mmCIF file of C-alpha atoms and ligand atoms in Angstrom:
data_model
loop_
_atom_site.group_PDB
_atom_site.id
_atom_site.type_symbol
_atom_site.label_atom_id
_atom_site.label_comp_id
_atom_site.label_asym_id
_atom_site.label_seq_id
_atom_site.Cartn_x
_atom_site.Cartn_y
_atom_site.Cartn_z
ATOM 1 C CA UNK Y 1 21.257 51.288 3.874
ATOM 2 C CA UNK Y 2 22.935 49.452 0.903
ATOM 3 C CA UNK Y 3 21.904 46.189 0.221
ATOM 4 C CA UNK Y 4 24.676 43.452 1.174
ATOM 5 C CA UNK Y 5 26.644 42.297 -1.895
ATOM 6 C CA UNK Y 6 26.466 38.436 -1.151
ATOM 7 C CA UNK Y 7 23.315 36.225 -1.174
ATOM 8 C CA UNK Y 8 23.503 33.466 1.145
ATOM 9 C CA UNK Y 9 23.553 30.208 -1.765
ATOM 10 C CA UNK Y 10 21.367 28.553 0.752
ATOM 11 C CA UNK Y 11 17.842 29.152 1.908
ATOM 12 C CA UNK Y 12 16.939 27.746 5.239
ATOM 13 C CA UNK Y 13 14.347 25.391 5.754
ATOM 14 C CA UNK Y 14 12.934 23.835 8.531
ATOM 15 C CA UNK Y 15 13.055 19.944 8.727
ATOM 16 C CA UNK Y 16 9.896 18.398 9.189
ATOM 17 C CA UNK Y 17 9.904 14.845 10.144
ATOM 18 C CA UNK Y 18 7.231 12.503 8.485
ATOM 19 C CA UNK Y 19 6.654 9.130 10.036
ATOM 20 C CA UNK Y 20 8.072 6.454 7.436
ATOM 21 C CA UNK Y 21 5.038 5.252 5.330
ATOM 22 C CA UNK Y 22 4.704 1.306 5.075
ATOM 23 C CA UNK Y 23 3.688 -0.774 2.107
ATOM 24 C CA UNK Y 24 0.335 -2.886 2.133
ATOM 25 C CA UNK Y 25 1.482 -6.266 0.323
ATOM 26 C CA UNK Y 26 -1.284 -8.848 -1.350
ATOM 27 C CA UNK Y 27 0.428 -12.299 -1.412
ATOM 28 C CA UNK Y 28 -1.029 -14.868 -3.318
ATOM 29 C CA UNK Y 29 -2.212 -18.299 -2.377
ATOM 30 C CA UNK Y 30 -4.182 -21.275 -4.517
ATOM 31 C CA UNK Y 31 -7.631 -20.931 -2.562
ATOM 32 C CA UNK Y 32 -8.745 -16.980 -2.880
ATOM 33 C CA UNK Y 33 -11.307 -16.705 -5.714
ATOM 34 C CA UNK Y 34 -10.165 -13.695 -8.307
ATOM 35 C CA UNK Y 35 -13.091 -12.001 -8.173
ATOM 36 C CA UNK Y 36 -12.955 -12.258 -4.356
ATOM 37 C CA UNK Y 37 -9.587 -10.656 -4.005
ATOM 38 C CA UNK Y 38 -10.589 -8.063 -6.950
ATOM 39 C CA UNK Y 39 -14.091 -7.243 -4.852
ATOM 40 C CA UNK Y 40 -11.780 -7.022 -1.739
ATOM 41 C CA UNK Y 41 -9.245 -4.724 -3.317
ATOM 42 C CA UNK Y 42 -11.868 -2.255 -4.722
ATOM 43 C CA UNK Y 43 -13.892 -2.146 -0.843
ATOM 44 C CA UNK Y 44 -11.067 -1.611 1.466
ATOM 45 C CA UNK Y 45 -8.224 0.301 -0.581
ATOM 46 C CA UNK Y 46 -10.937 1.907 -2.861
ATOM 47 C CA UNK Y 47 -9.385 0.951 -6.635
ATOM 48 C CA UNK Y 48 -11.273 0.931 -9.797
ATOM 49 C CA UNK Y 49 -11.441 -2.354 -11.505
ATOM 50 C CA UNK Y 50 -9.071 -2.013 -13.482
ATOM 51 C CA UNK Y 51 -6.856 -1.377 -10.965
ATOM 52 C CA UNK Y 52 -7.758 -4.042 -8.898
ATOM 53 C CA UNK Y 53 -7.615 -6.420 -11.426
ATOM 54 C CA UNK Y 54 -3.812 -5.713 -12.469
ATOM 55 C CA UNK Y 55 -2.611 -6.094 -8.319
ATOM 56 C CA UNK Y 56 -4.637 -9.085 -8.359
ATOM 57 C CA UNK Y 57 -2.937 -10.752 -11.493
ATOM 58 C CA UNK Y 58 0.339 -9.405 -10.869
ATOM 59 C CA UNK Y 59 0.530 -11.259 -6.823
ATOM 60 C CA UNK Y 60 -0.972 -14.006 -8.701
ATOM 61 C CA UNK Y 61 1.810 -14.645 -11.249
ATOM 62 C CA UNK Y 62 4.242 -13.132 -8.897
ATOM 63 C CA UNK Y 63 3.096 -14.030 -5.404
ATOM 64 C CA UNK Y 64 3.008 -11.025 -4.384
ATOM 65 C CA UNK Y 65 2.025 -7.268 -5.367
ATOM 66 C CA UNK Y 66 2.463 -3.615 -3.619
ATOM 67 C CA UNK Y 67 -0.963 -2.159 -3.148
ATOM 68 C CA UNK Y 68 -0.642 0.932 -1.860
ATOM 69 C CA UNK Y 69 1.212 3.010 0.956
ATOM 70 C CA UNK Y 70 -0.195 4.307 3.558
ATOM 71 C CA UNK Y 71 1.171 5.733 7.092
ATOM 72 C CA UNK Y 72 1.688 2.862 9.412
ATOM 73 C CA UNK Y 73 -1.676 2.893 11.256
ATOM 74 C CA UNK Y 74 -3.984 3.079 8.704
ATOM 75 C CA UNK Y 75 -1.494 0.228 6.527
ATOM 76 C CA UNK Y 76 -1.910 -2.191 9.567
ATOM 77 C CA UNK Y 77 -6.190 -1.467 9.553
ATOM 78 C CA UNK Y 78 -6.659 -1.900 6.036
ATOM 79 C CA UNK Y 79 -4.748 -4.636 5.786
ATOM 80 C CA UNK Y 80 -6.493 -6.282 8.783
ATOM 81 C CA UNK Y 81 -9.814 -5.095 7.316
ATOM 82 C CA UNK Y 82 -9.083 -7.236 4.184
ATOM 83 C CA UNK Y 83 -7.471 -10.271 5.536
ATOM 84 C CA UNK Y 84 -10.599 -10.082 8.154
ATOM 85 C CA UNK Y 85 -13.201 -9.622 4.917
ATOM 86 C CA UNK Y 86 -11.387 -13.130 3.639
ATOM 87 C CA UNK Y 87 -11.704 -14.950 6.662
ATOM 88 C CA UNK Y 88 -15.027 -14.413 7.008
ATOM 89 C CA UNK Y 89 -15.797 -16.136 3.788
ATOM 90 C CA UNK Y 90 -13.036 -19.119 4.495
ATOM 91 C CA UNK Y 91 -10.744 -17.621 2.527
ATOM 92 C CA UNK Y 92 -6.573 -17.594 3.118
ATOM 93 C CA UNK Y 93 -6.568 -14.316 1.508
ATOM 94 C CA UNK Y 94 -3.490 -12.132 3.274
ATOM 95 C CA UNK Y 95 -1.661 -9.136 3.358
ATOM 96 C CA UNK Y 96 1.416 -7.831 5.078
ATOM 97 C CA UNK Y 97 2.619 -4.453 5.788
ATOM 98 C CA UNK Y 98 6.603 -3.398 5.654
ATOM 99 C CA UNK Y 99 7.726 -0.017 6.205
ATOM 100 C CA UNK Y 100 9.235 2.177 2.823
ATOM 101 C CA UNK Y 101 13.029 1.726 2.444
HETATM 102 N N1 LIG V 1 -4.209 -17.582 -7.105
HETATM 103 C C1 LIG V 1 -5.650 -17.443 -6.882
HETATM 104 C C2 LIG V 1 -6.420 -18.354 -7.827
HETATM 105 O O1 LIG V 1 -5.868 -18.812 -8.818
HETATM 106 C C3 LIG V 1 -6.116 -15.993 -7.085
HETATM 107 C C4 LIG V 1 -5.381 -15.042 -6.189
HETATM 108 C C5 LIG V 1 -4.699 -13.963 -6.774
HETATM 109 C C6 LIG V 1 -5.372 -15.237 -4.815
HETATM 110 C C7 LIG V 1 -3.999 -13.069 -5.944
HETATM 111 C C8 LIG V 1 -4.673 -14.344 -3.999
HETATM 112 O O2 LIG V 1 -3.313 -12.410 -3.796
HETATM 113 C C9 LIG V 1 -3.992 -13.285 -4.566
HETATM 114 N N2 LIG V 1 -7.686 -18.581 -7.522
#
């Protein structure tokens, strides 16, 4: 059998849906020690320093700074975790989640 002469010009793929990721947001406030929201940063979403150091100054000249994306679950737990590790040390410290345009 000869090969046919025409290529289809388009593979086919199957679709796979993915559940929209959503954004964990640090907002600033006038209470929150630096080093408390740096320390806070590093524990729950696991960044170096240096990293956590650059959200934190950036939500604190900005009000408020992306930290990381996450599927919607585990953006909702972290950012619970660290509003929670705040609290416990009377601190306003907060986050909010929104999902990825
Ligand atoms: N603005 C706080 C201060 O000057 C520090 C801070 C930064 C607090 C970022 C929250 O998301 C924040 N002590």
């Amino acid at each position: 059998m000869s090969q046919p002469l025409v290529r289809p010009r388009v593979a086919l793929r199957t679709k796979t849906q993915r559940p929209p990721l959503h954004k964990v947001i640090l907002l600033n406030d006038d209470f929150t020690p630096r080093d408390f929201v740096v320390s806070v940063l590093k524990a729950v979403f696991r960044m170096s320093d240096d990293q956590a150091h650059a959200v934190m100054m950036t939500a604190h000249r900005k009000d408020a700074c992306v930290v990381a994306v996450f599927a919607r679950d585990i953006a909702e737990t972290k950012a619970t975790q660290a509003i929670e590790l705040g609290k416990s040390q009377g601190y306003p410290l907060f986050f909010t989640t929104e999902p990825e345009e």
